[in-house]
Short mmCIF file of C-alpha atoms in Angstrom, two decimals:
data_model
loop_
_atom_site.label_atom_id
_atom_site.label_comp_id
_atom_site.label_asym_id
_atom_site.label_seq_id
_atom_site.Cartn_x
_atom_site.Cartn_y
_atom_site.Cartn_z
CA MET A 1 -61.12 98.59 -48.92
CA LYS A 2 -61.82 100.63 -52.05
CA ARG A 3 -59.18 98.72 -54.03
CA PHE A 4 -61.17 95.47 -53.75
CA LEU A 5 -64.24 94.60 -55.82
CA PHE A 6 -65.87 91.80 -53.80
CA PHE A 7 -66.25 91.11 -50.07
CA ALA A 8 -67.08 87.67 -48.68
CA VAL A 9 -68.68 88.00 -45.24
CA THR A 10 -68.61 84.56 -43.60
CA LYS A 11 -69.51 85.67 -40.06
CA GLY A 12 -71.86 88.66 -39.86
CA HIS A 13 -75.51 89.64 -39.62
CA VAL A 14 -76.20 88.37 -43.16
CA PRO A 15 -73.31 86.29 -44.61
CA GLY A 16 -72.78 86.58 -48.33
CA VAL A 17 -70.64 88.00 -51.15
CA TYR A 18 -71.03 91.78 -51.50
CA THR A 19 -69.89 94.12 -54.24
CA SER A 20 -69.26 97.18 -52.04
CA TRP A 21 -67.46 97.71 -48.75
CA GLU A 22 -70.36 99.82 -47.47
CA GLU A 23 -72.75 96.85 -47.78
CA ALA A 24 -70.24 94.39 -46.34
CA ASN A 25 -69.38 96.71 -43.45
CA GLU A 26 -73.05 96.84 -42.43
CA GLN A 27 -72.96 93.06 -41.95
CA VAL A 28 -69.91 93.04 -39.64
CA LEU A 29 -70.64 96.25 -37.71
CA ASN A 30 -71.47 95.50 -34.03
CA PHE A 31 -71.24 91.76 -34.66
CA ILE A 32 -69.27 89.67 -32.17
CA HIS A 33 -66.24 88.01 -33.82
CA PRO A 34 -66.99 88.99 -37.44
CA GLU A 35 -65.10 87.35 -40.30
CA PHE A 36 -64.69 88.50 -43.87
CA HIS A 37 -62.22 88.54 -46.74
CA CYS A 38 -61.69 90.82 -49.75
CA PHE A 39 -61.24 89.71 -53.37
CA ASN A 40 -60.82 91.09 -56.85
CA SER A 41 -62.30 87.96 -58.45
CA TYR A 42 -65.98 87.08 -58.07
CA GLU A 43 -65.29 83.41 -58.81
CA GLN A 44 -62.60 83.24 -56.11
CA ALA A 45 -64.86 85.10 -53.67
CA THR A 46 -67.77 82.70 -54.15
CA LEU A 47 -65.56 79.58 -54.05
CA CYS A 48 -63.87 80.65 -50.82
CA PHE A 49 -67.17 81.79 -49.31
CA LYS A 50 -68.83 78.42 -49.96
CA ALA A 51 -65.81 76.49 -48.65
CA ARG A 52 -65.61 78.56 -45.45
CA ILE A 53 -69.38 78.46 -44.81
CA TYR A 54 -69.29 74.68 -45.13
CA MET A 55 -66.48 74.46 -42.55
CA ILE A 56 -68.35 76.82 -40.20
CA SER A 57 -71.40 74.54 -40.40
CA LEU A 58 -69.21 71.56 -39.43
CA GLU A 59 -67.70 73.52 -36.54
CA LYS A 60 -71.17 74.47 -35.29
CA ALA A 61 -72.36 70.86 -35.49
CA ALA A 62 -69.33 69.64 -33.54
CA THR A 63 -69.76 72.37 -30.89
CA SER A 64 -73.48 71.62 -30.54
CA GLU A 65 -72.79 67.92 -30.11
CA LEU A 66 -70.24 68.59 -27.35
CA SER A 67 -72.19 71.26 -25.49
CA GLY A 68 -75.72 70.07 -26.17
CA ASN A 69 -76.58 73.62 -27.08
CA SER A 70 -77.04 74.63 -30.72
CA ARG A 71 -77.31 78.35 -30.04
CA GLU A 72 -74.42 80.28 -31.58
CA ALA A 73 -73.19 82.96 -29.19
CA SER A 74 -71.59 84.92 -32.00
CA SER A 75 -74.99 85.73 -33.49
CA GLN A 76 -75.62 88.19 -30.68
CA LYS A 77 -75.01 91.91 -31.07
CA LEU A 78 -72.51 93.75 -28.91
CA PRO A 79 -74.05 94.73 -25.55
CA LEU A 80 -74.83 98.42 -25.03
CA LEU A 81 -73.26 100.41 -22.22
CA CYS A 82 -74.27 103.78 -20.75
CA GLY A 83 -74.53 106.51 -23.34
CA GLY A 84 -74.98 104.06 -26.19
CA ALA A 85 -71.30 103.03 -26.33
CA ARG A 86 -70.68 99.45 -27.35
CA ARG A 87 -68.29 97.18 -25.48
CA ARG A 88 -65.81 94.92 -27.27
CA PRO A 89 -66.32 91.23 -26.57
CA VAL A 90 -63.92 89.83 -23.96
CA VAL A 91 -62.35 86.39 -24.28
CA THR A 92 -60.61 84.86 -21.26
CA TRP A 93 -58.63 82.14 -23.05
CA LEU A 94 -57.20 81.56 -26.51
CA PRO A 95 -54.72 79.11 -28.08
CA VAL A 96 -51.91 81.68 -28.29
CA ILE A 97 -48.49 81.28 -29.92
CA PRO A 98 -45.88 81.20 -27.08
CA GLY A 99 -43.52 84.15 -26.93
CA GLU A 100 -40.45 81.94 -27.39
CA GLU A 101 -41.68 81.00 -30.86
CA LEU A 102 -41.71 84.65 -31.91
CA ASN A 103 -38.03 85.47 -31.34
CA GLY A 104 -36.00 86.89 -34.21
CA ASP A 105 -32.84 84.83 -33.78
CA PHE A 106 -33.03 83.09 -37.15
CA ALA A 107 -30.60 84.24 -39.82
CA ILE A 108 -33.03 83.22 -42.58
CA VAL A 109 -36.77 83.10 -42.07
CA SER A 110 -38.82 81.43 -44.79
CA ASP A 111 -42.18 82.97 -45.65
CA MET A 112 -44.66 80.14 -45.05
CA GLU A 113 -47.40 81.84 -47.05
CA GLU A 114 -45.09 82.07 -50.06
CA TRP A 115 -44.25 78.38 -49.69
CA LEU A 116 -47.95 77.57 -49.45
CA LEU A 117 -48.72 79.46 -52.66
CA LYS A 118 -45.91 77.60 -54.43
CA ALA A 119 -47.14 74.25 -53.12
CA CYS A 120 -50.70 74.97 -54.33
CA TYR A 121 -49.38 76.02 -57.73
CA GLU A 122 -47.26 72.87 -58.05
CA ALA A 123 -50.19 70.70 -56.99
CA LYS A 124 -52.44 72.49 -59.52
CA ILE A 125 -55.05 73.41 -56.91
CA PRO A 126 -56.68 76.80 -56.15
CA GLY A 127 -54.75 79.30 -54.06
CA PRO A 128 -55.47 79.61 -50.33
CA CYS A 129 -57.75 82.20 -48.74
CA PHE A 130 -57.03 83.64 -45.28
CA PHE A 131 -59.96 84.65 -43.05
CA LYS A 132 -58.85 86.86 -40.16
CA GLN A 133 -60.40 86.85 -36.70
CA GLU A 134 -59.78 89.27 -33.82
CA ARG A 135 -60.18 88.46 -30.13
CA PHE A 136 -59.78 90.68 -27.08
CA LEU A 137 -58.43 89.39 -23.78
CA ARG A 138 -59.04 91.16 -20.50
CA ASP A 139 -55.61 92.80 -20.32
CA ASP A 140 -54.29 92.65 -23.89
CA GLY A 141 -55.49 92.80 -27.43
CA PRO A 142 -56.39 92.57 -30.09
CA TYR A 143 -55.16 89.03 -30.71
CA PHE A 144 -55.20 87.92 -34.35
CA GLY A 145 -55.96 84.45 -35.67
CA PHE A 146 -56.47 83.02 -39.15
CA THR A 147 -58.50 80.27 -40.75
CA VAL A 148 -57.07 79.15 -44.11
CA VAL A 149 -59.35 77.64 -46.76
CA VAL A 150 -58.46 76.08 -50.10
CA PRO A 151 -61.74 76.16 -52.07
CA GLY A 152 -63.20 73.50 -54.30
CA ASP A 153 -62.26 70.35 -52.29
CA PRO A 154 -59.28 69.72 -54.64
CA PHE A 155 -58.37 66.41 -52.98
CA GLU A 156 -62.04 65.44 -52.58
CA ILE A 157 -61.99 66.51 -48.93
CA PRO A 158 -62.55 69.97 -47.36
CA LEU A 159 -59.26 71.78 -46.90
CA SER A 160 -59.47 74.16 -43.95
CA VAL A 161 -57.23 74.81 -40.93
CA LYS A 162 -57.61 77.09 -37.93
CA ARG A 163 -54.53 77.94 -35.91
CA ARG A 164 -53.27 79.86 -32.90
CA PHE A 165 -53.73 83.52 -32.08
CA SER A 166 -51.04 86.13 -31.55
CA LEU A 167 -50.63 89.84 -30.84
CA ASN A 168 -48.39 89.73 -33.91
CA GLU A 169 -50.73 89.50 -36.92
CA LYS A 170 -47.95 88.35 -39.25
CA ALA A 171 -46.98 85.53 -36.87
CA ALA A 172 -50.58 84.29 -36.63
CA ARG A 173 -50.92 84.31 -40.42
CA GLU A 174 -47.64 82.43 -40.86
CA ASP A 175 -48.69 79.88 -38.22
CA ALA A 176 -51.89 79.12 -40.14
CA ALA A 177 -50.02 79.03 -43.47
CA LEU A 178 -47.53 76.49 -42.08
CA GLU A 179 -50.33 74.18 -40.93
CA MET A 180 -52.06 74.34 -44.33
CA LEU A 181 -48.71 73.89 -46.09
CA ASP A 182 -48.20 70.63 -44.19
CA ARG A 183 -51.62 69.38 -45.33
CA VAL A 184 -51.14 70.37 -48.99
CA VAL A 185 -47.68 68.78 -49.13
CA GLU A 186 -48.94 65.59 -47.50
CA LEU A 187 -52.03 65.26 -49.72
CA SER A 188 -50.27 66.16 -52.96
CA GLY A 189 -47.28 63.88 -52.34
CA LYS A 190 -44.92 66.81 -52.94
CA GLU A 191 -41.76 67.46 -50.95
CA ILE A 192 -40.12 70.66 -49.77
CA ARG A 193 -36.34 70.50 -49.68
CA ASP A 194 -35.54 73.45 -47.48
CA PHE A 195 -33.38 73.30 -44.36
CA ASN A 196 -35.58 75.42 -42.11
CA TYR A 197 -38.80 73.69 -43.18
CA SER A 198 -37.27 70.23 -42.79
CA LYS A 199 -35.94 71.17 -39.36
CA VAL A 200 -39.40 72.33 -38.24
CA LYS A 201 -40.94 69.08 -39.49
CA LEU A 202 -38.37 66.96 -37.63
CA LEU A 203 -38.99 68.91 -34.44
CA ARG A 204 -42.77 68.50 -34.84
CA ASP A 205 -42.44 64.74 -35.37
CA SER A 206 -40.18 64.49 -32.33
CA ASN A 207 -42.62 66.54 -30.28
CA SER A 208 -45.52 64.31 -31.34
CA ALA A 209 -43.58 61.21 -30.27
CA LEU A 210 -42.84 62.79 -26.88
CA ARG A 211 -46.51 63.72 -26.43
CA ALA A 212 -47.51 60.12 -27.17
CA LYS A 213 -44.98 58.84 -24.63
CA VAL A 214 -46.23 61.30 -22.00
CA GLY A 215 -49.79 60.14 -22.69
CA GLN A 216 -48.78 56.52 -22.12
CA LEU A 217 -47.04 57.43 -18.85
CA GLU A 218 -50.10 59.35 -17.68
CA ASP A 219 -52.35 56.35 -18.43
CA ALA A 220 -49.97 54.04 -16.55
CA TYR A 221 -49.93 56.46 -13.61
CA GLU A 222 -53.74 56.60 -13.49
CA LYS A 223 -53.94 52.79 -13.44
CA LEU A 224 -51.30 52.62 -10.70
CA MET A 225 -53.16 55.17 -8.59
CA ALA A 226 -56.43 53.30 -9.05
CA SER A 227 -54.76 50.07 -7.92
CA TYR A 228 -53.19 51.84 -4.94
CA GLU A 229 -56.52 53.35 -3.86
CA SER A 230 -58.19 49.97 -4.16
CA LEU A 231 -55.55 48.34 -1.91
CA LEU A 232 -55.73 51.23 0.55
CA ASN A 233 -59.53 51.00 0.83
CA ALA A 234 -59.30 47.25 1.34
CA HIS A 235 -56.77 47.75 4.13
CA ILE A 236 -58.91 50.39 5.85
CA GLU A 237 -61.94 48.13 5.73
CA GLY A 238 -59.89 45.33 7.34
CA GLN A 239 -59.86 43.15 4.26
CA SER A 240 -56.81 41.24 3.24
CA PRO A 241 -55.33 42.44 -0.04
#
């Protein structure tokens, strides 16, 4: 951490931009699910910090609305065990990248983060910032996940994506970069003419169409079952259908 000059702590005891790792480390020590990023530019650090804090506030508001509880569990300290040892937080479920997506059978693998940087440069918008999270499951861990933020609302909307977790840190980072790349390309009107990228996009579009079809079939099935149960109840009660 000594090679960096600024540290943006977005999830910690006291979030903020710090000028030393010692100060920043105090904010994430013994904090459940801390989040921070390192910079060599104060302007970039503050821009990314503000953008990420804004997205966190939106996430909290959405969670509070769904659960009816505004208390943030991550603000608690790690529970103490016997002898003063601290236990890592345990998470029972995460959106994890399936193992079949992590195989190494491709002859050429494009670096999604590199593509994302190029897309941001071509669109004349600030470069992306990756905030890393770690989670621990009961049997495995740590799992890594990334939230990507493009600061400054370059398209007049907040640009932030949060993607799946993986035991492979590089895979999780690439997964988040790909999602942000899709958004930047769509919003900027740019186009990537690369075989692998185009193939992934076609497969995603096809998958989305299949999901929509499955959703329609599920709705039709639910209606059919409701009709069947209504007829069955009528028959049991001796009523004519």
